[in-house]
Coordinates of C-alpha atoms and ligand atoms in Angstrom, one line a residue:
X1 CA -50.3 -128.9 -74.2
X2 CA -52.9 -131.2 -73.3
X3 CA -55.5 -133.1 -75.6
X4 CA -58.3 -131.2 -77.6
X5 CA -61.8 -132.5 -76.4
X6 CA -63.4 -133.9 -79.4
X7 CA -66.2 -131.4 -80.6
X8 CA -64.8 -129.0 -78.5
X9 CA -66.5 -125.3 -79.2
X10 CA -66.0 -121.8 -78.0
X11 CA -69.4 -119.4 -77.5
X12 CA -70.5 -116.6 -76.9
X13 CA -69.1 -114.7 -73.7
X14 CA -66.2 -117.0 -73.2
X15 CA -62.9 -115.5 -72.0
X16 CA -60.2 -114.4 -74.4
X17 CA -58.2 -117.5 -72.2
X18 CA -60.6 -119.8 -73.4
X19 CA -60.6 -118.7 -77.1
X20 CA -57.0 -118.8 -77.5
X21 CA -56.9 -122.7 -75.8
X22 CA -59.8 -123.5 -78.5
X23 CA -57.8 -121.9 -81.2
X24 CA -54.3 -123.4 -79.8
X25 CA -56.1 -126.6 -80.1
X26 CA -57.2 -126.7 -83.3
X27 CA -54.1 -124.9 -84.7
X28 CA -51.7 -127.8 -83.4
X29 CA -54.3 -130.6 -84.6
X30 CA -53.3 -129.4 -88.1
X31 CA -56.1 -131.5 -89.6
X32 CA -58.2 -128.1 -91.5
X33 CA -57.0 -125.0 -93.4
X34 CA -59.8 -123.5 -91.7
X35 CA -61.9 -123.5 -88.6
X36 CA -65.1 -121.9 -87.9
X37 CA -66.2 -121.2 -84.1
X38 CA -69.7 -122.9 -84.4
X39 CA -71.0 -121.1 -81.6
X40 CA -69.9 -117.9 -82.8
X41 CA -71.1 -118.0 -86.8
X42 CA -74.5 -117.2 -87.8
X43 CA -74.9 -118.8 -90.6
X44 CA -74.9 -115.9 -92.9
X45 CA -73.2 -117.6 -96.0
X46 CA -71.0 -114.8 -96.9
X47 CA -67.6 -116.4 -96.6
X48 CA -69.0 -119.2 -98.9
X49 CA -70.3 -116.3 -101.4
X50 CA -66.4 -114.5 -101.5
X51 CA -64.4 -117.3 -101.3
X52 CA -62.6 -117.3 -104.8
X53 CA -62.3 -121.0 -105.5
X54 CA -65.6 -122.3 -104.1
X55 CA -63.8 -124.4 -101.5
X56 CA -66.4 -123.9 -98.7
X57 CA -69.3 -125.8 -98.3
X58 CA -72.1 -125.7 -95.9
X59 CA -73.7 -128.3 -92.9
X60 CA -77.4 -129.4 -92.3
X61 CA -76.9 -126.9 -89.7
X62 CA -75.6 -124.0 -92.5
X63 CA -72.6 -124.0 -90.8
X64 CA -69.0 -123.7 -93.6
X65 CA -66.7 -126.3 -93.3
X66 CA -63.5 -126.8 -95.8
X67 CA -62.9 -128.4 -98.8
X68 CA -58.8 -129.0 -97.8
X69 CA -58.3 -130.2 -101.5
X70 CA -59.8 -126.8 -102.9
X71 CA -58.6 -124.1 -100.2
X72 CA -55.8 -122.5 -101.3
X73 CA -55.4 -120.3 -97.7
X74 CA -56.2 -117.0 -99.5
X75 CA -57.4 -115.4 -96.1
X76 CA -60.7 -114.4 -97.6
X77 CA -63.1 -116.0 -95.6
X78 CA -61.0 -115.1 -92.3
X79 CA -61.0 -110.9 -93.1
X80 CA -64.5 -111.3 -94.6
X81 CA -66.8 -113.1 -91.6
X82 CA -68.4 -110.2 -90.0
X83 CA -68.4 -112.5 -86.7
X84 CA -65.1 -113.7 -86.6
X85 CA -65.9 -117.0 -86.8
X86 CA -63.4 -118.2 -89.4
X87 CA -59.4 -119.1 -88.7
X88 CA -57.3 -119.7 -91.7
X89 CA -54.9 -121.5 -89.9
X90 CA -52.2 -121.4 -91.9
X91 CA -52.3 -117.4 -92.1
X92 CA -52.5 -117.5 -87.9
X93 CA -49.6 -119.9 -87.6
X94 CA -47.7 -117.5 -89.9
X95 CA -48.4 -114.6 -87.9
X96 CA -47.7 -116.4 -85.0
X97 CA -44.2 -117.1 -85.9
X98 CA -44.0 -113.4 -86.6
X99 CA -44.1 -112.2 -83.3
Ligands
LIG101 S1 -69.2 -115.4 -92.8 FE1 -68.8 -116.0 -90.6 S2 -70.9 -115.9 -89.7 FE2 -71.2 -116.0 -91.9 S3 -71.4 -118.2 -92.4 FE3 -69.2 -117.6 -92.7 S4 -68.3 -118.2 -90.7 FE4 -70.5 -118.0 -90.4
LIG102 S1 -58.9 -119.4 -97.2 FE1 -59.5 -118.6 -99.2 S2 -59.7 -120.5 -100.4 FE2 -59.6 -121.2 -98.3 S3 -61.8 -121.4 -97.7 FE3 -61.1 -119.3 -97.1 S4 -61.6 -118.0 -98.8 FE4 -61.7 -120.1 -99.6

């Protein structure tokens, strides 16, 4: 697989190809329990509201990003974002050794 770009983002309207390279990417970078699709999250706030051990924070921008010390990969945030936006990425690499 070749490199991630750095600041690499999907949007709206890209092609289910295109999402699964983004999420490939960050899956194999390993760095985050979870990812959030910048261009697909509206900034709502709820997965920051239900997350059990407070272990998302929010940008200038109001996007979440992960506390990696905190998370403990409940899968919350990922079944709650009305969007989609959020990838536990532990949960998705277990499912993807499921299959
Ligand atoms: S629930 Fe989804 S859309 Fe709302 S802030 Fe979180 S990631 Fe963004
Ligand atoms: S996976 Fe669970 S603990 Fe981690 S950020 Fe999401 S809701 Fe919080």
């Amino acid at each position: 697989m070749s490199a991630c770009k750095e600041n690499d983002e999907i949007q709206f309207g890209d092609t289910p190809s295109r999402v699964k390279e983004w999420l490939n990417c960050k899956l194999s970078e390993n760095k985050q329990k979870v990812y959030v699709a910048r261009g697909w999250c509206k900034r709502c706030g709820i997965c920051v509201a239900f997350c059990p051990v407070k272990a998302l924070e929010r940008d200038e921008e109001g996007v979440p990003y992960v506390l990696n010390d905190i998370c403990i990969s409940c899968g919350t945030c990922e079944i709650i974002c009305p969007d989609h936006a959020i990838v536990v990425s532990e949960l998705k690499a277990k499912k993807v050794r499921k299959k």
